[in-house]
Tab-separated table of C-alpha atoms in Angstrom:
chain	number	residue	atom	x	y	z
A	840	UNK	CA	0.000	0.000	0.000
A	841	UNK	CA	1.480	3.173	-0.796
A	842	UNK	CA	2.431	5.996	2.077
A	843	UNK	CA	0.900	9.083	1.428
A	844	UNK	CA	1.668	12.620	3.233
A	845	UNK	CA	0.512	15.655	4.345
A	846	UNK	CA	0.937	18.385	6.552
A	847	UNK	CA	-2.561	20.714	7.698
A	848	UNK	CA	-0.687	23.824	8.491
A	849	UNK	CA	-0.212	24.285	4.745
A	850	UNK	CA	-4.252	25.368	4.771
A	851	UNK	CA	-2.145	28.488	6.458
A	852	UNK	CA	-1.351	29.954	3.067
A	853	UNK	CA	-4.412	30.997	1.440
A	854	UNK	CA	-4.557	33.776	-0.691
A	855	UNK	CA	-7.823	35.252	-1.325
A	856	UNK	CA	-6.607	36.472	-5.076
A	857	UNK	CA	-4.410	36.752	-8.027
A	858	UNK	CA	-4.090	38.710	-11.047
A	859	UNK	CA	-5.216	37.042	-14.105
A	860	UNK	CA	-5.566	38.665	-17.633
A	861	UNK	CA	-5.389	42.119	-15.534
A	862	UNK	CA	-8.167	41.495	-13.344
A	863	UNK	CA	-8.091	40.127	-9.363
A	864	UNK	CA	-9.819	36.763	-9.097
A	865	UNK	CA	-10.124	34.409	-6.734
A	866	UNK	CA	-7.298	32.200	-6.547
A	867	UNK	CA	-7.882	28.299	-7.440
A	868	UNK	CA	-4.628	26.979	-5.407
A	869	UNK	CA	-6.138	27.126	-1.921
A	870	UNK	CA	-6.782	24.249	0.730
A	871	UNK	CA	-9.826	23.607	-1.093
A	872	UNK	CA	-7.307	21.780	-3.384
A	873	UNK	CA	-6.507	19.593	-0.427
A	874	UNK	CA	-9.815	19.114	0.640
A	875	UNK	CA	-11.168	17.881	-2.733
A	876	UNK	CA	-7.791	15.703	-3.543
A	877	UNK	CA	-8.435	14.092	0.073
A	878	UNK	CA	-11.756	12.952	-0.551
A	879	UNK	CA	-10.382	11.361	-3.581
A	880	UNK	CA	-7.733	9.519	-1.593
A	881	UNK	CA	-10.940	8.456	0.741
A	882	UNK	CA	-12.393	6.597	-1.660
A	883	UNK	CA	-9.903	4.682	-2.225
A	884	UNK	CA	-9.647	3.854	1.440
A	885	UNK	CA	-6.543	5.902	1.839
A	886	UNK	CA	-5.368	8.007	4.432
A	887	UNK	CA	-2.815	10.616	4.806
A	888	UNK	CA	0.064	10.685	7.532
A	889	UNK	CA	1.351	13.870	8.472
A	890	UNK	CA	5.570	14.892	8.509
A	891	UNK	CA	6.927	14.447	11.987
A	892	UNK	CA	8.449	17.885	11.751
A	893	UNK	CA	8.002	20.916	9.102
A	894	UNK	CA	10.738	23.010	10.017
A	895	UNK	CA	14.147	21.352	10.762
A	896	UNK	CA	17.382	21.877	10.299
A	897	UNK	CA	17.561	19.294	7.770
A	898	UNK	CA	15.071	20.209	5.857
A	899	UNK	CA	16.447	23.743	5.995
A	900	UNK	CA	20.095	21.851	4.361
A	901	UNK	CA	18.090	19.921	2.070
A	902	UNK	CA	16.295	23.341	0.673
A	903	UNK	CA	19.429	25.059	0.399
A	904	UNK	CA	20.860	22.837	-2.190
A	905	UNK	CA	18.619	23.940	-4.375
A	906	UNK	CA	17.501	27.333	-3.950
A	907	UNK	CA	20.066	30.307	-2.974
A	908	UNK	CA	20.167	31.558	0.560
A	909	UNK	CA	18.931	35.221	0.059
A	910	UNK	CA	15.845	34.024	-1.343
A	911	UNK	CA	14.826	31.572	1.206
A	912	UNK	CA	15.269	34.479	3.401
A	913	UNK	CA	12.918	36.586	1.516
A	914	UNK	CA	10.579	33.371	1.613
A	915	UNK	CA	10.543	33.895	5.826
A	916	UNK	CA	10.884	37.690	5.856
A	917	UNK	CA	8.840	39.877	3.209
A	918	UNK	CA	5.513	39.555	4.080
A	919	UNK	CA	6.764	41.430	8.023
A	920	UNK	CA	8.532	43.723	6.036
A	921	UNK	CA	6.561	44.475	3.271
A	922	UNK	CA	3.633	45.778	5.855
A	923	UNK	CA	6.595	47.939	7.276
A	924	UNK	CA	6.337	50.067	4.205
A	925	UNK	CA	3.660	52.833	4.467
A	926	UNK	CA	0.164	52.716	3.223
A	927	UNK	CA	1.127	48.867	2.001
A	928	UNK	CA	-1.621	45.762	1.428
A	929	UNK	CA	-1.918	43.404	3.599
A	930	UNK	CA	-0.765	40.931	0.486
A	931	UNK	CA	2.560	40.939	-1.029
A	932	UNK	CA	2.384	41.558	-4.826
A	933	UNK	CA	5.199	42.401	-7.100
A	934	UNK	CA	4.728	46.450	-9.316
A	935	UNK	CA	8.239	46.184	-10.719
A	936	UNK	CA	10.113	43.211	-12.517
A	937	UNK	CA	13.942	43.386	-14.073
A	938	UNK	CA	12.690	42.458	-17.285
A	939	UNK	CA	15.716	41.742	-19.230
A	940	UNK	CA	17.663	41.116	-16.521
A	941	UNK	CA	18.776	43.750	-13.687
A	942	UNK	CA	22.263	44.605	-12.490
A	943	UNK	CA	21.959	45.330	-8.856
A	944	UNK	CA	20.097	43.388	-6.259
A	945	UNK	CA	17.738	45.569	-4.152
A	946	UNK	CA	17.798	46.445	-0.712
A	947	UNK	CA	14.102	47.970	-0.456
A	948	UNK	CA	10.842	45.542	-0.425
A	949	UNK	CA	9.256	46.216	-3.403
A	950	UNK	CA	12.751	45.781	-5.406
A	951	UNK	CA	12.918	42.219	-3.652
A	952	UNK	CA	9.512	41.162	-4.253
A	953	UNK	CA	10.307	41.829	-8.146
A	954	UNK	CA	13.282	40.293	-8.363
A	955	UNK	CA	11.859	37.343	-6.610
A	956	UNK	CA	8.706	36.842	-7.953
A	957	UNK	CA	8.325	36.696	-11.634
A	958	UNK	CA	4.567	36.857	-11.840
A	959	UNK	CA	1.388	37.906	-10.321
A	960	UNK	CA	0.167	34.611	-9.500
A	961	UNK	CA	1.959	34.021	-6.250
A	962	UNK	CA	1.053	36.720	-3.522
A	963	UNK	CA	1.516	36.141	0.161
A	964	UNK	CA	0.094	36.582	3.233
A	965	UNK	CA	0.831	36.599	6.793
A	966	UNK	CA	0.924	32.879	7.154
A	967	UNK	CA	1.265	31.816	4.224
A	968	UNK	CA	5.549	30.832	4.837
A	969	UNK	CA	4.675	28.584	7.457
A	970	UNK	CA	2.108	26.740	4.636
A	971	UNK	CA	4.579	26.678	2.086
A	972	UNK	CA	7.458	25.389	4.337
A	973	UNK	CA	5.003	22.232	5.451
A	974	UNK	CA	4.286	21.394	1.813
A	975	UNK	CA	8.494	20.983	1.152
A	976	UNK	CA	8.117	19.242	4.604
A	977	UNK	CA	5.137	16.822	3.066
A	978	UNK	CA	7.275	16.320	0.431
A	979	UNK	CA	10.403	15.502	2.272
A	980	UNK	CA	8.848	12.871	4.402
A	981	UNK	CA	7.319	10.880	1.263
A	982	UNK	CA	10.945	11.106	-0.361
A	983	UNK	CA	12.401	9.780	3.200
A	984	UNK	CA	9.928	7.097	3.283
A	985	UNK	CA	10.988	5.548	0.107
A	986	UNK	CA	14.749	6.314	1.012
A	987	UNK	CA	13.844	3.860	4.081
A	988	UNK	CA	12.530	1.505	2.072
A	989	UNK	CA	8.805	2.326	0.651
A	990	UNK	CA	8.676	1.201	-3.004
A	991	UNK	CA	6.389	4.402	-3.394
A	992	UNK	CA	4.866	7.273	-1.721
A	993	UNK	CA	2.582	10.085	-2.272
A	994	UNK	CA	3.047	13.406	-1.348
A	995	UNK	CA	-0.357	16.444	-1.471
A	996	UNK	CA	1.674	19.380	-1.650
A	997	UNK	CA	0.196	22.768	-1.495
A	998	UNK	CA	0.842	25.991	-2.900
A	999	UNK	CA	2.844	23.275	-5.494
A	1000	UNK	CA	6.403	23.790	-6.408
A	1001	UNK	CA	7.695	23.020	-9.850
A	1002	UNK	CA	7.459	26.761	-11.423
A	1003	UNK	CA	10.044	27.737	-8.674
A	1004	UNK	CA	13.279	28.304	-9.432
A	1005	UNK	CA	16.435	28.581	-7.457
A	1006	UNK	CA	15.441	32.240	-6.774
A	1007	UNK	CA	12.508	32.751	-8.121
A	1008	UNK	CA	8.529	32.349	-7.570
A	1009	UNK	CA	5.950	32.088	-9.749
A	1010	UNK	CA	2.696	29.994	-10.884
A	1011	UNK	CA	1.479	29.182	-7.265
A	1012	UNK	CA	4.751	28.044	-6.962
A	1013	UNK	CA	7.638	28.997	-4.139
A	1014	UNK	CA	9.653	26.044	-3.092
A	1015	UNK	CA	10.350	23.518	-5.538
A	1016	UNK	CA	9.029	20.240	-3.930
A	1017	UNK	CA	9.496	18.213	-6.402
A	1018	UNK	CA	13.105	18.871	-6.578
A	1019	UNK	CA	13.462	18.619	-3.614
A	1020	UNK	CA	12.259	14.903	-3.462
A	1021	UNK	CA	15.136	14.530	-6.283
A	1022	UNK	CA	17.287	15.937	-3.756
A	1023	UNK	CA	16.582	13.774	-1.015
A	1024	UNK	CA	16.569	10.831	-3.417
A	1025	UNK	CA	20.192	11.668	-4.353
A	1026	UNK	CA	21.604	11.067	-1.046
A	1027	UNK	CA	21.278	7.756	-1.326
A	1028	UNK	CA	20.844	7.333	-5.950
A	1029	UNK	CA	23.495	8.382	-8.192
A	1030	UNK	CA	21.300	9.179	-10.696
A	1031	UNK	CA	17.627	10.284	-9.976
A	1032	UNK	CA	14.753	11.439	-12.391
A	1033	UNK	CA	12.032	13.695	-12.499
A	1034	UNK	CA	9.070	13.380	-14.917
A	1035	UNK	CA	6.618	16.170	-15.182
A	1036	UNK	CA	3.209	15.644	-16.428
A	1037	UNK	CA	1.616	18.543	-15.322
A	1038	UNK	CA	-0.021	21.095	-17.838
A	1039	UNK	CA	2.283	23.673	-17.289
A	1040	UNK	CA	5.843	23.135	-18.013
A	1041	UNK	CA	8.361	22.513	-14.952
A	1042	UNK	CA	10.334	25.964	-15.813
A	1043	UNK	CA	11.526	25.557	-12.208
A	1044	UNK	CA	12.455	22.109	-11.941
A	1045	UNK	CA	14.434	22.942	-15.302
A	1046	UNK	CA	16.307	25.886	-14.091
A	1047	UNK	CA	17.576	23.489	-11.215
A	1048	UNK	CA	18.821	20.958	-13.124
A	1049	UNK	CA	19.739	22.438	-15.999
A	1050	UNK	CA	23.363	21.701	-16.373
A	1051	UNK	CA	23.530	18.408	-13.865
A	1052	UNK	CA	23.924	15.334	-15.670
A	1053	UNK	CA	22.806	13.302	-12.441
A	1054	UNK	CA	19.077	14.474	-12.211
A	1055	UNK	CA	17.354	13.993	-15.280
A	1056	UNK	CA	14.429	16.227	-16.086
A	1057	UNK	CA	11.513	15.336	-18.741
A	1058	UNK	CA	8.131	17.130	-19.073
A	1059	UNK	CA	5.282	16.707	-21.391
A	1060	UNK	CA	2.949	19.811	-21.250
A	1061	UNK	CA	1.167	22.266	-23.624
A	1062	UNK	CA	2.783	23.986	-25.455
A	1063	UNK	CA	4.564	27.208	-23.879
A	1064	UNK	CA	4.408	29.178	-27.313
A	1065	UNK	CA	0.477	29.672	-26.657
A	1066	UNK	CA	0.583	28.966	-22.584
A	1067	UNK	CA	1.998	29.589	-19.308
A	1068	UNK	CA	4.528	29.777	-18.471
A	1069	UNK	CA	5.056	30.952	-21.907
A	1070	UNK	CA	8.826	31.415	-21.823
A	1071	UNK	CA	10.046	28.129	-21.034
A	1072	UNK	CA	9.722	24.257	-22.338
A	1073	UNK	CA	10.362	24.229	-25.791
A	1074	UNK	CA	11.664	20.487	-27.300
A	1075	UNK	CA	14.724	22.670	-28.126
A	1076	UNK	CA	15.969	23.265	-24.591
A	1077	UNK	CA	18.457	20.269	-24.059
A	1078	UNK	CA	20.484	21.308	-20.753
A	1079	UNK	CA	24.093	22.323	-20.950
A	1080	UNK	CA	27.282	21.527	-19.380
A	1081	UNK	CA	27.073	18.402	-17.707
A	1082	UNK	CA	23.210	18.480	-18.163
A	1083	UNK	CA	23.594	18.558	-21.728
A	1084	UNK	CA	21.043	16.161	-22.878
A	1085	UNK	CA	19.515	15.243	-19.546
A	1086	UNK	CA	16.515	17.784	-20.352
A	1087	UNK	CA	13.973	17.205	-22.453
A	1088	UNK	CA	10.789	18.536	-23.281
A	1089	UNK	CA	8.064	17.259	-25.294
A	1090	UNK	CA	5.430	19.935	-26.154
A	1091	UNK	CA	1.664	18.854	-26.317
A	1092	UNK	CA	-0.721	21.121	-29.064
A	1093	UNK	CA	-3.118	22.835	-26.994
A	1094	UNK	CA	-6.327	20.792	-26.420
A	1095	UNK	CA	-4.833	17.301	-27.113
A	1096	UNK	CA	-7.119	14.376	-26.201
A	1097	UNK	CA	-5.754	11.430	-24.092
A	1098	UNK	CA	-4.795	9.476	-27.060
A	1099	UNK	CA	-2.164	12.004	-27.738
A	1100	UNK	CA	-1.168	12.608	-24.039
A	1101	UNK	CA	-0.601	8.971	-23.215
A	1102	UNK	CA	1.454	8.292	-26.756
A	1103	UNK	CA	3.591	11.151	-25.855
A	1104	UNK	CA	4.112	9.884	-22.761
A	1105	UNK	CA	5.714	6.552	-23.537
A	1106	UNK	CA	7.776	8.535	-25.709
A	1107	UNK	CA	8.983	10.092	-22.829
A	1108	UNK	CA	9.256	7.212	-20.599
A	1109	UNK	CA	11.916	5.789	-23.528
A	1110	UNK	CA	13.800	8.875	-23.032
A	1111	UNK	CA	13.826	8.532	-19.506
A	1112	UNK	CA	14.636	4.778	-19.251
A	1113	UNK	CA	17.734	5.744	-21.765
A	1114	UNK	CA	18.910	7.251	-18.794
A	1115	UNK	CA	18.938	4.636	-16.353
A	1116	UNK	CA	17.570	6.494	-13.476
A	1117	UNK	CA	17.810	4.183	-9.674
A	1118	UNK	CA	14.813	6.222	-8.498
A	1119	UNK	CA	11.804	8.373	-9.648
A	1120	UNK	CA	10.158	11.582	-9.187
A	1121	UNK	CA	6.718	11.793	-10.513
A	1122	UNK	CA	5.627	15.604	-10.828
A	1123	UNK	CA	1.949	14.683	-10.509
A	1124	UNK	CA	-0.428	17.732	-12.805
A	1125	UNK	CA	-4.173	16.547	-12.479
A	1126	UNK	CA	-4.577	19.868	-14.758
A	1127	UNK	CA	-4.693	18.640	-17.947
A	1128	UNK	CA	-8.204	17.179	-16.966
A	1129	UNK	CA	-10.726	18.894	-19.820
A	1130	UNK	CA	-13.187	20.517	-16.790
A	1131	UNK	CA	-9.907	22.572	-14.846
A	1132	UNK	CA	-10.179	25.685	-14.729
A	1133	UNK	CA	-6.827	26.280	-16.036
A	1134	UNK	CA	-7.270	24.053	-19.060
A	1135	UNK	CA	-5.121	23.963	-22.137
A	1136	UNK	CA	-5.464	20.080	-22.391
A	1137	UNK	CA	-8.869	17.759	-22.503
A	1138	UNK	CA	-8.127	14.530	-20.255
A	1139	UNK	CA	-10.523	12.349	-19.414
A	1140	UNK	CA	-10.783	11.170	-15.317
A	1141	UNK	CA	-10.254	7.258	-17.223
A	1142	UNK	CA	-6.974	8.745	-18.869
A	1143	UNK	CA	-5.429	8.975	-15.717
A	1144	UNK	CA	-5.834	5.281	-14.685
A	1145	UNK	CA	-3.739	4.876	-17.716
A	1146	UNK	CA	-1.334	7.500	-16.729
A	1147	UNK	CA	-1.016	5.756	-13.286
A	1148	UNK	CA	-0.223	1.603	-14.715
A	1149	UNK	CA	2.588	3.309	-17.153
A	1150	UNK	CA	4.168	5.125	-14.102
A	1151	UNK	CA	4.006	2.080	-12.165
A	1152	UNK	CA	5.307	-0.074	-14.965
A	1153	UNK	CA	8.494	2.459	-14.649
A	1154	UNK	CA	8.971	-0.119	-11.759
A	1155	UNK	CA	11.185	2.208	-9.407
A	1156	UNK	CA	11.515	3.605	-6.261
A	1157	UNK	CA	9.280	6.481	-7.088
A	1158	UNK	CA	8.580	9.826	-5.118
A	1159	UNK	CA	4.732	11.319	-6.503
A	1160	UNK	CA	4.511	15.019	-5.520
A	1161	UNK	CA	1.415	16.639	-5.790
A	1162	UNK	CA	1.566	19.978	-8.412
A	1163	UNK	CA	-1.642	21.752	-10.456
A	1164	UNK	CA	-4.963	20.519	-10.412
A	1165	UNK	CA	-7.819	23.047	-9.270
A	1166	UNK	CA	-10.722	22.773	-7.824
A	1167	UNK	CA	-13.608	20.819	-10.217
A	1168	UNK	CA	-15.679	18.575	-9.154
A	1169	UNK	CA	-13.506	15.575	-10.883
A	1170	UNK	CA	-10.360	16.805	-8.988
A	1171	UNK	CA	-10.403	13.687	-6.459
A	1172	UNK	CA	-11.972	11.283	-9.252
A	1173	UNK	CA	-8.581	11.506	-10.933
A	1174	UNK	CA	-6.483	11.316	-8.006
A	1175	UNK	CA	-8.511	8.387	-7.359
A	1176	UNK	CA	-8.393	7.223	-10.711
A	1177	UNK	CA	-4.532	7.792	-11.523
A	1178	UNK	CA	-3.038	6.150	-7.774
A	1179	UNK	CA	-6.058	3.289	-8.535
A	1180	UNK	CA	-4.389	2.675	-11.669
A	1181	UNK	CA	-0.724	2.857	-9.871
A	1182	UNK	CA	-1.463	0.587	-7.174
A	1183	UNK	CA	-3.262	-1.733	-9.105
A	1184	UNK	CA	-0.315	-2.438	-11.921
């Protein structure tokens, strides 16, 4: 049976809004999420255990290796000293970005929530730190589980990760859990890989790994030249240095069926297994669902039983992270339906 974990202080970060097309909305990565992905875990007679601790000194170590210091100190500082400025929200929200790059990094707090966060979808509120540090802990404890011996676990991680980059937010996104299960992994593998299946392209993950030749990163998603995150994921971005090769991308036209997802998934799974990978990461998107609110792709909730027997026929020790999937009233269905399919291979 496999282990599945999460942590309820990451209902802490909820943020009532963010921008979309110019215009506040109410934000679809909430602890809804959690609530709705739980009941699909229920039904499937599974239960969640939480992290023994969410803020330790080795997670802290763990963290570090793959985001820079200064902005996992902006993670645990802005929000008290954003509200230090005059006259400011009660929500930290970037005005200002170094588009094209900037040459000095800023002292003041609206300079540092630009440089840190690269769009409007990831404000922040009082709490909301403590929430995003026990989703990296929920995710740490399902990669230590299979380190210990689990053949699999599950992680529900909320606000998700895989947008975020060594310094940067974005997408929901602010630590990068599912790199950080690679990272874990690699204590113990010598050669560890990540496989993204969310709708959204992994621009995080890849900015991680980018020229490492020991974690190899592979995403299938729609395509970034018509959708977020619009910059990133093209088939041509390879890795360099040491990575060279050891990225690859595999760009889905927007609103391909199943049919289409699943072929380009073995595709990717031949790629993968060329590497020889000792353990697995599964970046786990329920967003390419047709109904999600975010939709650029049009799963059905059976298409993810047959997403779940292919990752299981992978046949490693394999770390499944929760990323997108917003609130519809399939969200748990295809939990249910991709971990039934899993377990069941």
């Amino acid at each position: 049976m496999i282990k599945l974990f999460y942590h309820p202080d990451q209902e802490r970060h909820a943020p009532p809004t963010f921008l979309l097309r110019g215009r506040p909305v109410a934000s679809p990565e909430g602890p809804v999420r959690a609530e709705l992905l739980t009941r699909g875990l229920a039904s499937l007679g599974l239960s969640m255990t939480p992290p023994t601790e969410v803020d330790s000194a080795r997670l802290r170590d763990r963290l570090a290796r793959i985001h820079v210091p200064r902005y996992l100190d902006f993670l645990e500082t802005i929000h008290a000293r954003w509200r230090a400025l005059p006259d400011a929200a009660e929500i930290v929200a970037p005005n200002v970005h170094p588009c094209g790059g900037g040459h000095h990094y800023p002292r003041h707090p609206v300079g540092l929530v630009g440089w840190h966060m690269h769009d409007m979808a990831c404000p922040m509120t009082a709490d909301s730190f403590a929430g995003i540090l026990a989703s990296a802990a929920s995710a740490e404890a399902a990669a230590d589980a299979v380190l210990t011996g689990e053949p699999s676990a599950y992680a529900l991680c909320r606000p998700p990760g895989h947008h975020a980059g060594p310094e940067r937010a974005g997408g929901f996104c602010f630590l990068n859990n599912s790199a950080l299960a690679a990272t874990v992994l690699r204590e113990h593998h010598e050669r560890v890989a990540i496989l993204d299946m969310d709708l959204h392209h992994g621009n995080g993950t890849q900015d991680i790994f980018y020229d490492r030749g020991d974690v190899w990163t592979g995403s299938l998603h729609a395509d970034p030249g018509d959708f977020y995150p619009f910059f990133w994921g093209g088939a041509d971005e390879l890795g360099e240095g040491d990575g060279q090769g050891a990225n690859v991308n595999l760009p889905l036209p927007l609103g391909s069926d199943g049919a289409t997802f699943l072929a380009t998934l073995d595709r990717l799974i031949e790629r993968l297994a060329a590497f020889r990978p000792q353990a697995l990461v599964v970046a786990l998107g329920l967003d390419a669902h047709k109904d999600d609110p975010l939709a650029g792709l049009a799963l059905e909730t059976e298409d993810f039983t047959e997403i779940g027997r292919r990752l299981a026929a992978i046949d490693l020790p394999t770390v499944l992270v929760q990323e997108g999937g917003y609130p519809t009233q399939h969200l748990g269905d295809n939990l249910a339906a991709l971990l039934g399919g899993y377990t069941a291979a």
